Short mmCIF file of C-alpha atoms in Angstrom, two decimals:
data_model
loop_
_atom_site.label_atom_id
_atom_site.label_comp_id
_atom_site.label_asym_id
_atom_site.label_seq_id
_atom_site.Cartn_x
_atom_site.Cartn_y
_atom_site.Cartn_z
CA GLN B 1 -2.47 11.46 -15.95
CA ARG B 2 -1.45 9.27 -13.03
CA LEU B 3 -4.94 9.36 -11.59
CA ALA B 4 -6.46 8.54 -14.98
CA GLY B 5 -4.20 5.48 -15.21
CA VAL B 6 -5.28 4.39 -11.75
CA VAL B 7 -8.97 4.75 -12.61
CA ARG B 8 -8.40 2.74 -15.79
CA ALA B 9 -6.75 -0.07 -13.79
CA MET B 10 -9.70 -0.01 -11.35
CA ALA B 11 -12.16 -0.32 -14.22
CA GLU B 12 -10.25 -3.22 -15.76
CA VAL B 13 -10.34 -5.16 -12.49
CA GLU B 14 -14.04 -4.49 -12.05
CA VAL B 15 -14.73 -5.80 -15.57
CA GLN B 16 -12.68 -8.92 -14.82
CA GLU B 17 -14.71 -9.49 -11.66
CA LEU B 18 -18.03 -8.90 -13.42
CA THR B 19 -17.14 -11.34 -16.17
CA ARG B 20 -15.84 -13.87 -13.60
CA GLU B 21 -12.38 -13.93 -15.13
CA THR B 22 -11.07 -15.89 -12.17
CA ASN B 23 -10.42 -19.57 -11.87
CA GLN B 24 -9.42 -22.27 -9.45
CA HIS B 25 -5.75 -21.50 -10.03
CA PHE B 26 -6.08 -17.93 -8.74
CA THR B 27 -3.06 -17.37 -6.49
CA GLU B 28 -2.33 -15.07 -3.60
CA GLN B 29 -0.08 -13.04 -5.93
CA ASP B 30 -3.02 -12.69 -8.36
CA TYR B 31 -5.08 -11.45 -5.43
CA TRP B 32 -2.47 -8.83 -4.44
CA ASP B 33 -2.23 -7.63 -8.04
CA ARG B 34 -6.01 -7.25 -8.19
CA VAL B 35 -6.20 -5.44 -4.82
CA ALA B 36 -3.45 -3.04 -5.85
CA LYS B 37 -5.35 -2.08 -8.99
CA LYS B 38 -8.82 -2.15 -7.44
CA THR B 39 -8.14 -0.12 -4.29
CA ALA B 40 -4.57 0.54 -3.23
CA LEU B 41 -3.29 2.56 -6.18
CA PHE B 42 -6.26 4.91 -5.91
CA MET B 43 -5.82 5.31 -2.16
CA ALA B 44 -2.13 5.98 -2.73
CA GLU B 45 -2.77 8.76 -5.22
CA CYS B 46 -5.26 10.64 -3.05
CA PRO B 47 -2.85 11.81 -0.31
CA ARG B 48 -0.02 12.21 -2.83
CA ILE B 49 -2.14 14.54 -4.95
CA GLY B 50 -3.09 16.54 -1.86
CA ALA B 51 0.57 16.85 -0.91
CA ALA B 52 1.50 17.87 -4.46
CA ALA B 53 -1.28 20.49 -4.51
CA GLY B 54 0.16 21.89 -1.27
CA ASP B 55 3.68 22.01 -2.77
CA ALA B 56 4.96 19.44 -0.26
CA LEU B 57 8.49 18.18 -0.66
CA PRO B 58 8.83 15.19 -3.03
CA GLY B 59 9.87 12.99 -0.09
CA TYR B 60 6.65 13.87 1.74
CA GLN B 61 4.62 13.13 -1.37
CA GLN B 62 6.30 9.74 -1.66
CA ALA B 63 5.72 9.00 2.02
CA LEU B 64 2.02 9.78 1.67
CA HIS B 65 1.82 7.66 -1.48
CA GLY B 66 3.35 4.72 0.40
CA PHE B 67 0.98 5.28 3.30
CA GLY B 68 -2.07 5.35 1.02
CA PHE B 69 -0.98 2.24 -0.88
CA LYS B 70 -0.54 0.11 2.26
CA LEU B 71 -3.74 1.54 3.73
CA GLY B 72 -5.61 0.67 0.54
CA MET B 73 -4.29 -2.89 0.55
CA ALA B 74 -5.32 -3.34 4.19
CA TYR B 75 -8.72 -1.74 3.63
CA GLN B 76 -9.54 -4.13 0.78
CA VAL B 77 -8.33 -7.19 2.72
CA VAL B 78 -10.61 -6.27 5.63
CA ASP B 79 -13.48 -5.46 3.28
CA ASP B 80 -13.14 -8.89 1.66
CA LEU B 81 -13.14 -10.57 5.07
CA LEU B 82 -16.19 -8.59 6.22
CA ASP B 83 -18.04 -9.69 3.10
CA LEU B 84 -17.76 -13.22 4.45
CA THR B 85 -18.10 -12.69 8.21
CA ALA B 86 -20.02 -9.49 9.03
CA GLU B 87 -23.66 -9.08 9.88
CA PRO B 88 -25.41 -7.46 6.90
CA PHE B 89 -27.19 -4.92 9.12
CA THR B 90 -23.90 -3.77 10.68
CA LEU B 91 -22.04 -3.81 7.37
CA GLY B 92 -24.82 -1.82 5.70
CA LYS B 93 -25.00 -4.08 2.65
CA PRO B 94 -25.69 -7.73 1.87
CA THR B 95 -22.82 -10.07 2.70
CA GLY B 96 -21.53 -12.95 0.60
CA GLN B 97 -21.48 -10.88 -2.57
CA ASP B 98 -17.99 -12.03 -3.54
CA LEU B 99 -18.94 -15.69 -3.12
CA ARG B 100 -22.06 -15.22 -5.22
CA ARG B 101 -20.01 -13.52 -7.92
CA GLY B 102 -17.30 -16.20 -7.82
CA ILE B 103 -14.66 -13.73 -6.64
CA ILE B 104 -11.77 -15.38 -4.85
CA THR B 105 -10.46 -13.37 -1.91
CA LEU B 106 -7.58 -13.79 0.53
CA PRO B 107 -9.50 -15.75 3.20
CA LEU B 108 -10.63 -18.24 0.55
CA ILE B 109 -7.15 -18.55 -0.96
CA HIS B 110 -5.76 -19.30 2.50
CA ALA B 111 -8.52 -21.80 3.27
CA MET B 112 -7.88 -23.61 -0.01
CA ALA B 113 -4.17 -23.82 0.73
CA ALA B 114 -4.59 -24.83 4.38
CA GLY B 115 -7.60 -27.06 3.90
CA SER B 116 -8.10 -30.65 2.93
CA THR B 117 -8.96 -31.89 -0.52
CA GLU B 118 -12.60 -31.97 0.58
CA ASP B 119 -12.37 -28.34 1.80
CA ARG B 120 -11.00 -27.23 -1.57
CA ARG B 121 -13.73 -29.12 -3.40
CA ARG B 122 -16.46 -27.52 -1.25
CA LEU B 123 -15.03 -24.04 -1.82
CA GLN B 124 -14.78 -24.60 -5.59
CA VAL B 125 -18.37 -25.84 -5.71
CA THR B 126 -19.49 -22.79 -3.72
CA LEU B 127 -17.66 -20.41 -6.05
CA THR B 128 -18.96 -22.00 -9.24
CA ALA B 129 -22.50 -22.44 -7.88
CA GLY B 130 -22.87 -18.72 -7.25
CA GLY B 131 -22.74 -18.89 -3.48
CA PRO B 132 -23.10 -21.18 -0.51
CA GLN B 133 -25.75 -23.85 -0.62
CA ASP B 134 -26.74 -23.25 3.02
CA GLY B 135 -28.03 -19.76 2.23
CA GLY B 136 -26.06 -17.66 4.67
CA GLY B 137 -22.67 -19.22 4.21
CA GLU B 138 -22.29 -20.40 7.80
CA SER B 139 -20.41 -23.51 6.67
CA ILE B 140 -17.88 -21.35 4.80
CA VAL B 141 -17.32 -19.14 7.85
CA ARG B 142 -16.83 -22.24 10.02
CA LEU B 143 -14.29 -23.55 7.52
CA LEU B 144 -12.45 -20.20 7.53
CA LYS B 145 -12.30 -20.24 11.33
CA THR B 146 -11.22 -23.88 11.53
CA ARG B 147 -8.42 -23.45 8.99
CA GLY B 148 -7.16 -20.22 10.57
CA SER B 149 -8.04 -18.18 7.50
CA ILE B 150 -9.74 -15.38 9.41
CA ALA B 151 -6.78 -15.01 11.79
CA TYR B 152 -4.37 -15.15 8.83
CA THR B 153 -6.27 -12.43 6.99
CA LEU B 154 -6.39 -10.15 10.04
CA ALA B 155 -2.67 -10.66 10.67
CA ILE B 156 -1.94 -9.62 7.07
CA ALA B 157 -4.12 -6.52 7.52
CA ASP B 158 -2.28 -5.65 10.73
CA ARG B 159 1.10 -5.95 8.98
CA LEU B 160 -0.09 -3.74 6.14
CA ILE B 161 -1.31 -1.11 8.60
CA GLY B 162 2.05 -1.25 10.38
CA GLY B 163 3.70 -0.62 7.01
CA ALA B 164 1.33 2.27 6.31
CA CYS B 165 2.19 3.92 9.62
CA ASP B 166 5.91 3.29 9.05
CA ALA B 167 5.62 5.02 5.68
CA LEU B 168 4.69 8.24 7.50
CA ALA B 169 8.03 8.36 9.34
CA PRO B 170 9.58 10.99 7.01
CA LEU B 171 6.76 13.42 7.81
CA PRO B 172 7.09 15.88 10.68
CA ALA B 173 5.54 14.79 13.99
CA VAL B 174 2.43 16.96 13.82
CA PRO B 175 -1.22 16.32 14.74
CA ALA B 176 -2.15 15.64 11.10
CA ARG B 177 0.29 12.70 10.97
CA ASP B 178 -1.17 11.37 14.23
CA ARG B 179 -4.66 11.56 12.71
CA LEU B 180 -3.53 9.62 9.63
CA GLU B 181 -2.07 6.91 11.86
CA ALA B 182 -5.29 6.78 13.89
CA VAL B 183 -7.35 6.35 10.73
CA ALA B 184 -5.04 3.57 9.57
CA ARG B 185 -5.12 1.73 12.89
CA SER B 186 -8.92 1.70 12.85
CA VAL B 187 -9.13 -0.21 9.56
CA PRO B 188 -8.45 -3.80 10.72
CA ARG B 189 -10.93 -3.51 13.59
CA ARG B 190 -13.83 -2.02 11.66
CA ASP B 191 -17.08 -3.94 11.37
CA TYR B 192 -18.74 -1.85 8.66
#
């Protein structure tokens, strides 16, 4: 039942994104709510279900749920950043999809808050026009770099990963826990 609820929340967010149910007043809290439903709740349930299937103690199940949730949040933050900054060949898919679909992500929210009135206007035009007017979005990436939005986004991802690893503290110090931490620590530095 829990997993079915998570999948329903994921579907609702996807429908909102497909129908462009976002607007210029989309806040960072709105973003976190969307990321939780789109990615983090699912990634939280996966290790919890595995622990439950293995009759793990409730505290271990909760620790793995917390780990998966923070990992899912970080994964989505990095994925959103890569959609703006990665090379399509390396990423394995076209970049700029969120911009073309009018989806507001954390780097854009930060750039709008940190930028000038002209920066905000340019970003709004880009989002409503279905993507950057310069084709590849180089001007958007430059704006994100100039306003510190890329560094901000990576710092948030690093904090989330730290929280994910901290969530594993109740688990015994065994190689499996070390592997989970290693997986988590690789997320903010991935380029695909």
